[in-house]
XYZ file of C-alpha atoms in Angstrom:
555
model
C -72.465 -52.502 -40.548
C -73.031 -51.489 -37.219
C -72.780 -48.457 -35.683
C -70.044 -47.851 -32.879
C -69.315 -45.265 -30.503
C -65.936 -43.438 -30.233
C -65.505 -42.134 -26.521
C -63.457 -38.677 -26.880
C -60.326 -38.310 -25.564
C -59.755 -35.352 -22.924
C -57.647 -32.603 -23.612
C -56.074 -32.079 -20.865
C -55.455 -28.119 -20.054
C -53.250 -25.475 -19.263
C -51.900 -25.857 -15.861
C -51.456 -23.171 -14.110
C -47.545 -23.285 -13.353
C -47.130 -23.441 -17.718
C -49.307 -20.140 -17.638
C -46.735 -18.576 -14.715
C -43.543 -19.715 -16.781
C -44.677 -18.080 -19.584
C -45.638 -15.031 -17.599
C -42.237 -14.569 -16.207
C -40.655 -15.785 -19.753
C -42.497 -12.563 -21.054
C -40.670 -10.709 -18.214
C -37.676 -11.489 -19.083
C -38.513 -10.418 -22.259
C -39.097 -7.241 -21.485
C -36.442 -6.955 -18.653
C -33.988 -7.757 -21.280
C -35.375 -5.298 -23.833
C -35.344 -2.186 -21.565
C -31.536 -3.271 -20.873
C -30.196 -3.174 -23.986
C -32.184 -0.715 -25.762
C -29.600 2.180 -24.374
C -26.299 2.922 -25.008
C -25.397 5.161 -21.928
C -23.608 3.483 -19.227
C -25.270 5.257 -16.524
C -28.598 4.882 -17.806
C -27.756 1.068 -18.670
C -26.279 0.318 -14.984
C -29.669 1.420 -13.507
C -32.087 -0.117 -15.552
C -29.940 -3.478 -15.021
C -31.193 -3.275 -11.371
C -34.856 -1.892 -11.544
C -35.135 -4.507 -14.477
C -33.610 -7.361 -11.672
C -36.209 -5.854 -8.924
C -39.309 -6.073 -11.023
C -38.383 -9.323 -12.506
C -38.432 -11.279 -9.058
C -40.524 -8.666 -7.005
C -37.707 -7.522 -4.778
C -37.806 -4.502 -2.490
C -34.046 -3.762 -3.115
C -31.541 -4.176 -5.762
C -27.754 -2.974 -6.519
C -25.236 -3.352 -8.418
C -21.016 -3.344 -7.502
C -19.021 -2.784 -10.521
C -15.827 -4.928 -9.291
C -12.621 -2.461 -9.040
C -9.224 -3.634 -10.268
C -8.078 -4.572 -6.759
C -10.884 -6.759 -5.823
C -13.358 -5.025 -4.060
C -16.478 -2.393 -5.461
C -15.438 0.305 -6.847
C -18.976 1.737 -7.159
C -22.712 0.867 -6.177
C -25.529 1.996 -8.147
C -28.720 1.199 -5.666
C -32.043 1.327 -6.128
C -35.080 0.971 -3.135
C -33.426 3.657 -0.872
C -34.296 6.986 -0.687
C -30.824 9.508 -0.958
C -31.986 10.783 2.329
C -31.499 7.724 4.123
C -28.274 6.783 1.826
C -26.740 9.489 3.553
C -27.382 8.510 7.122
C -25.969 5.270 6.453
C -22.531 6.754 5.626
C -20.158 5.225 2.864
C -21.514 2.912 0.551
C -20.483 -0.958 0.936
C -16.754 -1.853 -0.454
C -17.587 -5.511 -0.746
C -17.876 -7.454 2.863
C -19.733 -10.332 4.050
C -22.271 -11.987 1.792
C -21.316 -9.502 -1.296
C -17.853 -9.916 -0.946
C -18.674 -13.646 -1.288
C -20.583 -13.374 -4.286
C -16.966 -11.361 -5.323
C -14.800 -14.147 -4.868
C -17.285 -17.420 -5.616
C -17.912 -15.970 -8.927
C -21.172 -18.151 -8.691
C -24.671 -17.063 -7.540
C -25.506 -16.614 -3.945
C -29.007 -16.699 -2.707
C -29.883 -17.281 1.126
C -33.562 -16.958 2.444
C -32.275 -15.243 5.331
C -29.216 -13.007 5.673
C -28.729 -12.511 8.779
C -28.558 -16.380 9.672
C -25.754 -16.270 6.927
C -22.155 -17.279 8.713
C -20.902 -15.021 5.847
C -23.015 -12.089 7.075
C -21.284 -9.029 8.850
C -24.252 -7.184 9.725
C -25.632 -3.619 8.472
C -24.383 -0.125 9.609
C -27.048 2.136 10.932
C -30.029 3.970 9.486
C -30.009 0.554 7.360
C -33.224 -0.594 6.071
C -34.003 -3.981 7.521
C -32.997 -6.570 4.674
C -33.868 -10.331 4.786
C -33.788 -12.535 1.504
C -30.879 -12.155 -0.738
C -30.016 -13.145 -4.254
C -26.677 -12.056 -5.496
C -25.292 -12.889 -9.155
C -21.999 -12.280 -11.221
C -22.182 -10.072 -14.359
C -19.664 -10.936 -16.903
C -18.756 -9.092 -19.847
C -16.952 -11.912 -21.864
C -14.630 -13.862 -19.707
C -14.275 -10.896 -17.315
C -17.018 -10.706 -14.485
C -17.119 -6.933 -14.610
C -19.685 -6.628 -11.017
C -22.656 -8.003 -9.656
C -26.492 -7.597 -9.479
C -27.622 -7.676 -5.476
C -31.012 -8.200 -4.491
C -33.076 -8.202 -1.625
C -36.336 -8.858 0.298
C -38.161 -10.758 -2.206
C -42.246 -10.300 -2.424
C -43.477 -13.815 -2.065
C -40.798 -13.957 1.325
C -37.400 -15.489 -0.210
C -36.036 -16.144 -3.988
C -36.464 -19.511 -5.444
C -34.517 -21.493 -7.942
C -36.692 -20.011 -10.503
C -35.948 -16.557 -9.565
C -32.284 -17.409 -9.859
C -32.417 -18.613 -13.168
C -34.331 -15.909 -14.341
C -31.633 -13.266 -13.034
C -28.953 -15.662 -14.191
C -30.303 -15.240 -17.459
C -30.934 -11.545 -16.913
C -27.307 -10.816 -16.170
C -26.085 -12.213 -19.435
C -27.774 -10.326 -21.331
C -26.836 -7.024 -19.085
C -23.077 -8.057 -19.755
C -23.486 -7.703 -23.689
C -25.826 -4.581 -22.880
C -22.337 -3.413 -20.443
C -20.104 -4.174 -23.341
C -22.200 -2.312 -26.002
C -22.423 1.031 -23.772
C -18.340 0.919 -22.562
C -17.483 0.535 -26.782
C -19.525 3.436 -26.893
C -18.535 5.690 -24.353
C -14.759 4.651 -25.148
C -16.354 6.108 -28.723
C -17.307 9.402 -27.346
C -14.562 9.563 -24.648
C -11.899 9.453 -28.076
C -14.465 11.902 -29.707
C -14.601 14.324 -26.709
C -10.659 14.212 -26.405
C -9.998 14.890 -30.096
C -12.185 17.628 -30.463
C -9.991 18.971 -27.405
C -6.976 18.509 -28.865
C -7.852 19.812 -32.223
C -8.868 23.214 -30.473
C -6.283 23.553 -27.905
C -3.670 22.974 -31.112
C -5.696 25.560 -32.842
C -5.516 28.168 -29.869
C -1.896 27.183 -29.461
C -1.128 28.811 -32.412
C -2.589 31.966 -32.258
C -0.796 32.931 -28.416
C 2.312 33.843 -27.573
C 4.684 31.475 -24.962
C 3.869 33.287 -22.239
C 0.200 32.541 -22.304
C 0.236 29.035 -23.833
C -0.292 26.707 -20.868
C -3.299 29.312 -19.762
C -5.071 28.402 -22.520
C -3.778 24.756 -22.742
C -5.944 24.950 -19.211
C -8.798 27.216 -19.944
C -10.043 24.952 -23.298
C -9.657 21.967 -21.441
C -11.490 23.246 -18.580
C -14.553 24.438 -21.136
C -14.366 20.545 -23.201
C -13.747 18.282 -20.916
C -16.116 16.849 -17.939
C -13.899 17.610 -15.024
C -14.616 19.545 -11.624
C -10.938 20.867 -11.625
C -8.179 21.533 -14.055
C -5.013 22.911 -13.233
C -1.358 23.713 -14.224
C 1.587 22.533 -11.647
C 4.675 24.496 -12.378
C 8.024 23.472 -10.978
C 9.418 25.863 -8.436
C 12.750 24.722 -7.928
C 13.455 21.091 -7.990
C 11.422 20.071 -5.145
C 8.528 21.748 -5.322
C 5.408 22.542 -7.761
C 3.308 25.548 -7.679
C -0.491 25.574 -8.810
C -0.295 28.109 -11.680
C -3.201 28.343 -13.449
C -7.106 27.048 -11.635
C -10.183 26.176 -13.583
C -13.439 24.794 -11.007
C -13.660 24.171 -7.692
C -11.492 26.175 -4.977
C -9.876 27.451 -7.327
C -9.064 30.890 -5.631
C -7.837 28.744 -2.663
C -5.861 26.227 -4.855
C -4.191 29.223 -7.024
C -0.833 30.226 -6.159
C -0.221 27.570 -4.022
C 3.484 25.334 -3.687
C 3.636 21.802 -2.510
C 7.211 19.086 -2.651
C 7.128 16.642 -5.985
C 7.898 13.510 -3.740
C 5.026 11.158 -3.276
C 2.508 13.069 -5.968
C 0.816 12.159 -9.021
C 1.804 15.261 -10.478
C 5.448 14.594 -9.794
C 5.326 11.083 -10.776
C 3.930 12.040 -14.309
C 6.475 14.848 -14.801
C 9.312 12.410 -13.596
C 7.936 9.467 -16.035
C 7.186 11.730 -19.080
C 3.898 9.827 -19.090
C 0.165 10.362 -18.453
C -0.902 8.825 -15.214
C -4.209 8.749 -13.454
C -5.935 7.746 -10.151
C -9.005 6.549 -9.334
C -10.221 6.442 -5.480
C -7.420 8.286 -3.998
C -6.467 12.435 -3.794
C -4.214 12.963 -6.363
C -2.344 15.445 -4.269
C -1.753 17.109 -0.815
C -1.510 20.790 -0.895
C -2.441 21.959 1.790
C -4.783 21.322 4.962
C -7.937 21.422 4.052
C -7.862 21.203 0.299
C -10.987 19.757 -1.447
C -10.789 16.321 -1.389
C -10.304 15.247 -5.178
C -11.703 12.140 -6.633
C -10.282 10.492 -10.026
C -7.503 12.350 -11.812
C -5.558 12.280 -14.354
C -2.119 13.972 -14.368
C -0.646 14.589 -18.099
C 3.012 16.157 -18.236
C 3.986 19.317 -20.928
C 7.122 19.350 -21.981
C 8.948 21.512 -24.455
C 12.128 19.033 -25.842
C 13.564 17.959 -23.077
C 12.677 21.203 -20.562
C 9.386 20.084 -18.356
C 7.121 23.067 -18.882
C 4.712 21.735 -15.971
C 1.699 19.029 -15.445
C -1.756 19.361 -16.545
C -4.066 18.098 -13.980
C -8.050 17.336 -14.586
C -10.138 16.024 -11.490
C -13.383 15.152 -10.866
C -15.328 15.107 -7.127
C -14.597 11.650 -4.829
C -18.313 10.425 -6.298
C -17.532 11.918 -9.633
C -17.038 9.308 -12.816
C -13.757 7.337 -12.767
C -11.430 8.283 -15.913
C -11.103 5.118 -18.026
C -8.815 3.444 -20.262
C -9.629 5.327 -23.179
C -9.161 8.496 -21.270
C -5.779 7.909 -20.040
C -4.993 6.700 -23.824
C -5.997 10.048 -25.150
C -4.397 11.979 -22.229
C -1.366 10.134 -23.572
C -1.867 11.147 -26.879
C -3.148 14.962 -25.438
C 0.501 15.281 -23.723
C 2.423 14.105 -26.925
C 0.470 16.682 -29.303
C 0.723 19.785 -26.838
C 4.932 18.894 -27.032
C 5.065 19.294 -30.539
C 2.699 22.651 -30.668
C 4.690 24.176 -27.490
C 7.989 22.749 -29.885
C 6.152 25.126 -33.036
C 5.358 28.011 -30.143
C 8.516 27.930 -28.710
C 10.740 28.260 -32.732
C 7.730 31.039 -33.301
C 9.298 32.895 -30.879
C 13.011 32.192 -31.306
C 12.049 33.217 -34.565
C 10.261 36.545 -33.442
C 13.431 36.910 -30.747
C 16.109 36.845 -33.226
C 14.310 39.565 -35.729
C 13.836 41.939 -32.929
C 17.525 41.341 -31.531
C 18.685 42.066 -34.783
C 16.620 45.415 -35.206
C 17.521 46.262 -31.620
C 20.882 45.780 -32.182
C 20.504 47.887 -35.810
C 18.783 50.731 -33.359
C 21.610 50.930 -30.903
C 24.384 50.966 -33.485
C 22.312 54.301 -34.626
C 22.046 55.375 -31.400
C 25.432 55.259 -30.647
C 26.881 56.049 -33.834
C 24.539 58.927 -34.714
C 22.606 60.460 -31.985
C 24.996 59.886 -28.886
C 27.747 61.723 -31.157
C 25.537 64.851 -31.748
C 24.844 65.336 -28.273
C 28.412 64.936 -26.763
C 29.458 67.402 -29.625
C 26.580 69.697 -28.616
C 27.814 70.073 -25.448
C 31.487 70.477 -26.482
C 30.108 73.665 -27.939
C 28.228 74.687 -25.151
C 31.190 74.426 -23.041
C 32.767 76.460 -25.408
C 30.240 79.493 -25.822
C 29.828 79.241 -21.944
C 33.429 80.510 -21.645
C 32.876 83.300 -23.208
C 29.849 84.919 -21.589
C 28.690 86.466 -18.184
C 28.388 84.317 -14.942
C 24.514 83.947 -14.876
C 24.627 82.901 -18.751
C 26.831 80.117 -18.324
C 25.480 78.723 -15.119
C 22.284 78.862 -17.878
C 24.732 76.606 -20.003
C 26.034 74.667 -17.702
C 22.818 73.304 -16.470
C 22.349 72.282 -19.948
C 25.252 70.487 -20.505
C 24.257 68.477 -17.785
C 20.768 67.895 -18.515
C 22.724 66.998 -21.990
C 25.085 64.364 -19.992
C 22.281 62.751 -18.051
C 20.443 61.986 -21.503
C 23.724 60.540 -22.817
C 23.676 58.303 -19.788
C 20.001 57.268 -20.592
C 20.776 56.809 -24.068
C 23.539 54.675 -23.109
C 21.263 52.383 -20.622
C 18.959 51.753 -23.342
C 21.682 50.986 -25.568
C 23.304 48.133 -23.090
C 19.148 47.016 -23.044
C 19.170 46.495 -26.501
C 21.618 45.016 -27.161
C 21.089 42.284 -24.469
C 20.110 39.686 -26.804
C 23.132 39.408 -28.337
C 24.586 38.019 -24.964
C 22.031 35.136 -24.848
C 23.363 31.788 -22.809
C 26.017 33.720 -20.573
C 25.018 33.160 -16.897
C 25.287 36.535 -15.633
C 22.411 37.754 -13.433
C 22.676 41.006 -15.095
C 22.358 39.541 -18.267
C 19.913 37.603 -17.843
C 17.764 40.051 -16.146
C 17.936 42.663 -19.480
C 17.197 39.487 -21.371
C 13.521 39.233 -19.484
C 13.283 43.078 -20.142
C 14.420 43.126 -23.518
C 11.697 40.030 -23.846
C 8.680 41.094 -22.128
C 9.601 45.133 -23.538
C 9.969 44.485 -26.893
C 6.873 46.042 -27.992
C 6.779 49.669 -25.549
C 7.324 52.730 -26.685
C 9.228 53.616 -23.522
C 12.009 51.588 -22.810
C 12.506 50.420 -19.207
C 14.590 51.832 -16.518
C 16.972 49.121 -15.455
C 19.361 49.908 -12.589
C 21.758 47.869 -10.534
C 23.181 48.683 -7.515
C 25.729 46.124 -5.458
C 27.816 42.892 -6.840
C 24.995 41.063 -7.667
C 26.939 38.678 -9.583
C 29.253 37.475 -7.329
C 26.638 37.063 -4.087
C 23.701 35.424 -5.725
C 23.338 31.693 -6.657
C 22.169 28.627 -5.309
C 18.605 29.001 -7.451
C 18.055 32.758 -5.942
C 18.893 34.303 -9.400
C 16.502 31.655 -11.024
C 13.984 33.084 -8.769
C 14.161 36.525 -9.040
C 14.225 36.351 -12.953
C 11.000 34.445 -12.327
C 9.329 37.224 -10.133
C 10.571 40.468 -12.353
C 9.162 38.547 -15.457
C 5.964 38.110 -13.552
C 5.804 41.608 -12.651
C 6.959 42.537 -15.798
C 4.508 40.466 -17.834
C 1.556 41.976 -15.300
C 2.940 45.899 -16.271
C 2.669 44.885 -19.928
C -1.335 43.315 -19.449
C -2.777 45.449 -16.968
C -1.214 48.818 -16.355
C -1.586 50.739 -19.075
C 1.815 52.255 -17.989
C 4.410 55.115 -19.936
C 6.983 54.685 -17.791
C 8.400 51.179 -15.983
C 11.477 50.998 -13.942
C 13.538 47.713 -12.306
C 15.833 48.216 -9.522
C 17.867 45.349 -8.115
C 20.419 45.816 -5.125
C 22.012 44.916 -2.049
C 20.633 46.035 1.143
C 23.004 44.284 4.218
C 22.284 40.443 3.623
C 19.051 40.893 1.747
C 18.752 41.481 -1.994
C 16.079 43.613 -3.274
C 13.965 44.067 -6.529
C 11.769 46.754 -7.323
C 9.363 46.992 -9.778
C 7.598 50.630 -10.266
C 5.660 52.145 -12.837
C 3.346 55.203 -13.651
C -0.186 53.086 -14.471
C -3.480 52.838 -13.320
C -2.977 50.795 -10.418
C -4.646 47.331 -9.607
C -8.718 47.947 -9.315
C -10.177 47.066 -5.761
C -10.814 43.272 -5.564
C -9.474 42.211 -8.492
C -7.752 38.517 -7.916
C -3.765 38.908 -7.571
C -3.056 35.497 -8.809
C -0.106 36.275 -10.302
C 1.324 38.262 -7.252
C 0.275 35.384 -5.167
C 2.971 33.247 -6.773
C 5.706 36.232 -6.467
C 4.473 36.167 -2.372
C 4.690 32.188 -2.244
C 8.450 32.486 -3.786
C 9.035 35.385 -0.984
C 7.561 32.897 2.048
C 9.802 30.313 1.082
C 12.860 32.110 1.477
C 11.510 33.822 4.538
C 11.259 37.315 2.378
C 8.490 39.410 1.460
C 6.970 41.007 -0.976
C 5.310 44.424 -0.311
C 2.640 46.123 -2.751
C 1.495 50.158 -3.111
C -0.869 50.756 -5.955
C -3.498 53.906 -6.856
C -4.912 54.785 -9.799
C -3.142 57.970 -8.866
C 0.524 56.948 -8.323
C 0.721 53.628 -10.131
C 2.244 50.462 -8.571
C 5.571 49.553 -7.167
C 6.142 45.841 -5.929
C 9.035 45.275 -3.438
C 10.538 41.718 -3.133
C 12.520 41.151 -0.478
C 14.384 37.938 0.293
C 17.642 37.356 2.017
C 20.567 36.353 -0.228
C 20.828 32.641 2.343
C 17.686 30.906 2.334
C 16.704 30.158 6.117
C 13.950 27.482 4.677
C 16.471 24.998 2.966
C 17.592 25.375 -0.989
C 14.534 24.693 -3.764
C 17.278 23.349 -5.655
């Protein structure tokens, strides 16, 4: 045998660009990872772009979730200070080279912007960007934005970067997916637990108070910067009833037409509407600008009862498909409670009509008899003695007669329910009294004075039972009152209601919402409404409005 000699074969090693691959394999690793290990969208948004940035070194990175019209509907960045965002004004709505990455639907990536044909420049205060690298993120078939980003390290983005983003931004889609299927979760969560209290609430209030609350749980559950409750006033206009968040001292009270609203649009459909990047309304000049809205309508039957409305700020979160959904389904369970509020107190109504009208028969029948025949016999003994005693007795009998005639008011009040769906102003107006009065020991003093009946129509009457059951309604929860009394008459071409009564008056900057609606109703039939109240006197409110409207008909 003879020996021989094997020569070993090199190994060769590890070049350097495997060892980089790797490296950046690891990154994306990790980059992936701290995407999808969250659940809130916010949070997940965010880390979609700082994970971009870090993975390719870039200075600056963004993302544009696509609106439904085409261009961004918002842009989380990341690189720029807030300070300077705000000295560079509005935030991009999808121009130049982004707006090209919109409608390619492919990657973009250009070493230099501004050499770009595509390129419309940057506003000013903008930092100085250079290298760009723009990809679509799709969530499924649907490319729901786009991951922007800018001045690489190493100078400009190479294929390798792109890949590695490419890959990045599938993986942010299924992280997207995952946190919308979870905040649709909580959104349906959020509104149920809403709707399961304001039903509960519901219950427990009476009709006059039920939208109030509708409002005030909503306001306390829901994310919103603004809830309100649009009543109509008339058929043209709506009036902002009821104010939860911002302005709402300047919102409250105030009247604005239907036409060309959200809130008229969703009370004219029957259906829950929203908007996202527009004011929902215009009430007056210089209103806080409102940012996405939703708009759900109450009715009652068939009778529109008014329009919820919940707003967030112009920057604020838009309202998403599961919102409007369970606005939907909001709007369909408040119509059945106000349906069980609403028989509650037809209910309640036609038990106290029937003891009312039980307590005048008595009154007439019993105590109205007495009296007349007491003073029969006082007209008989004053006959028969000396001049001084039966002036005495005389003065009796009339005190006698004037409590008949009370008797007699309060009789005609009582028995107003019974005359329920006649169209008399009278009537109607002892119908609020009898309503709102059911539960005083004093009843009220109702006088008329004038043909009320035959002068006033064309949506006057509809107003002033609207103002005297305001007024009424504030006498029953404020005033602490013994003694209330209407007036309604006929000065020249005006018609007048008064509104009086013994209480403690209203406290010294306390907010007159509710006598801010009575004043709007006065201002748009050039009236007015005049108010004297001490803690020493009581209150009287004077509405004043002439009997032809020199602002148009609200009807």
């Amino acid at each position: 045998m003879t020996d021989s000699t094997v020569e070993p074969k090199e190994v060769p090693a590890a070049t350097p660009v495997d060892a980089h691959s790797d490296e950046r394999l690891s990154d994306l690793l990790i980059a992936s990872t701290s995407v999808v290990e969250r659940l809130d969208l916010e949070v997940v948004l965010r880390r979609i772009v700082e994970a971009g940035m870090t993975l390719v070194g870039a200075r600056y990175g963004a993302l544009g979730v696509i609106s439904p019209d085409g261009g961004l509907e918002r842009f989380i960045h990341v690189g720029i200070d807030e300070e300077s965002a705000k000295h560079i004004g509005h935030l991009p709505v999808g121009l130049g080279v982004l707006g090209a990455v919109i409608t390619d639907r492919e990657p973009i990536r250009a070493a230099h912007l501004g050499s770009d044909p595509r390129s419309v420049g940057f506003p000013a205060h903008h930092p100085v960007m250079d290298s760009f690298l723009g990809v679509p993120v799709r969530v499924g078939s649907h490319i729901y934005g786009n991951l922007y980003l800018t001045n690489a390290e190493r100078g400009s983005f190479t294929a390798a970067d792109q890949e590695l983003v490419v890959a990045l931004a599938a993986t942010a889609g299924i992280a997207i997916e995952n946190a919308r299927m979870y905040d649709s979760a909580r959104t349906r969560e959020i509104w149920n637990a809403t709707i399961a209290d304001v039903m509960s609430a519901m219950l427990d209030v009476d009709g006059a108070n039920v939208l109030d609350v509708i409002a005030a749980r909503v306001a306390a559950l829901i994310d919103a910067d603004l809830v309100a409750v649009a009543l109509p006033l008339g058929a043209h206009q709506l009036i902002l009833s009821t104010v939860y968040g911002i302005s709402a001292a300047e919102l409250q009270g105030h009247a604005y037409p239907v036409g060309g609203t959200l809130t008229g649009r969703a009370l004219r459909t029957r259906e829950a509407l929203s908007v996202q990047n527009e004011p929902a309304d215009t009430i007056f000049d210089g209103q806080p600008a409102l940012g996405p809205t939703v708009a759900i309508p109450l009715y009652a039957a068939d009778e529109a009862l008014g329009v919820l409305m919940v707003s967030r700020r112009p920057d604020g979160r838009a309202f998403t498909a599961a919102d409007l959904e369970m606005a939907f389904a909001f709007a369909t369970q408040a119509s059945i409670a106000l349906e069980v509020v609403r028989a509650r107190e037809d209910r309640k109504r036609a038990e106290t009509t029937r003891d009312r009208a039980r307590i005048a028969r008595d009154l007439h029948d019993h105590v109205i008899q007495r009296l007349f025949g007491t003073g029969l016999a006082l007209q008989a003994v004053s006959a028969t003695v000396d001049r001084v005693a039966s002036e005495a007795i005389e003065s009796q009998i009339d005190v006698i007669d004037a409590a008949i005639k009370d008797i007699r008011t309060a009789i005609f009040a009582l028995g107003s329910g019974e005359r329920r769906g006649t169209k008399r102003l009278r009537d109607r107006v002892l119908d609020v009294v009898a309503e709102v009065s059911d539960s005083w020991m004093t009843p009220v003093r109702v006088a008329f004075e004038g043909p009320l009946d035959n002068v006033i129509e064309d949506g006057l009457d509809d107003d002033l039972v609207a103002v005297l059951r305001e007024l009424l309604t504030n006498v029953a929860k404020h005033a602490e009152a013994e003694r209330v009394g209407v007036v309604i008459q006929l000065a020249d071409d005006r018609v007048e209601l008064t509104v009086s009564d013994d209480g403690v008056g209203i406290p010294h900057g306390v907010t007159r919402s509710g006598l801010a609606n009575i004043a709007e109703r006065a201002r748009l039939r050039a009236g007015s409404c005049d108010v004297v109240s001490s803690a020493e006197a009581g209150t009287s409110v004077r509405w004043r409005v002439p009997i032809e409207p020199s602002t148009g008909p609200l009807r």
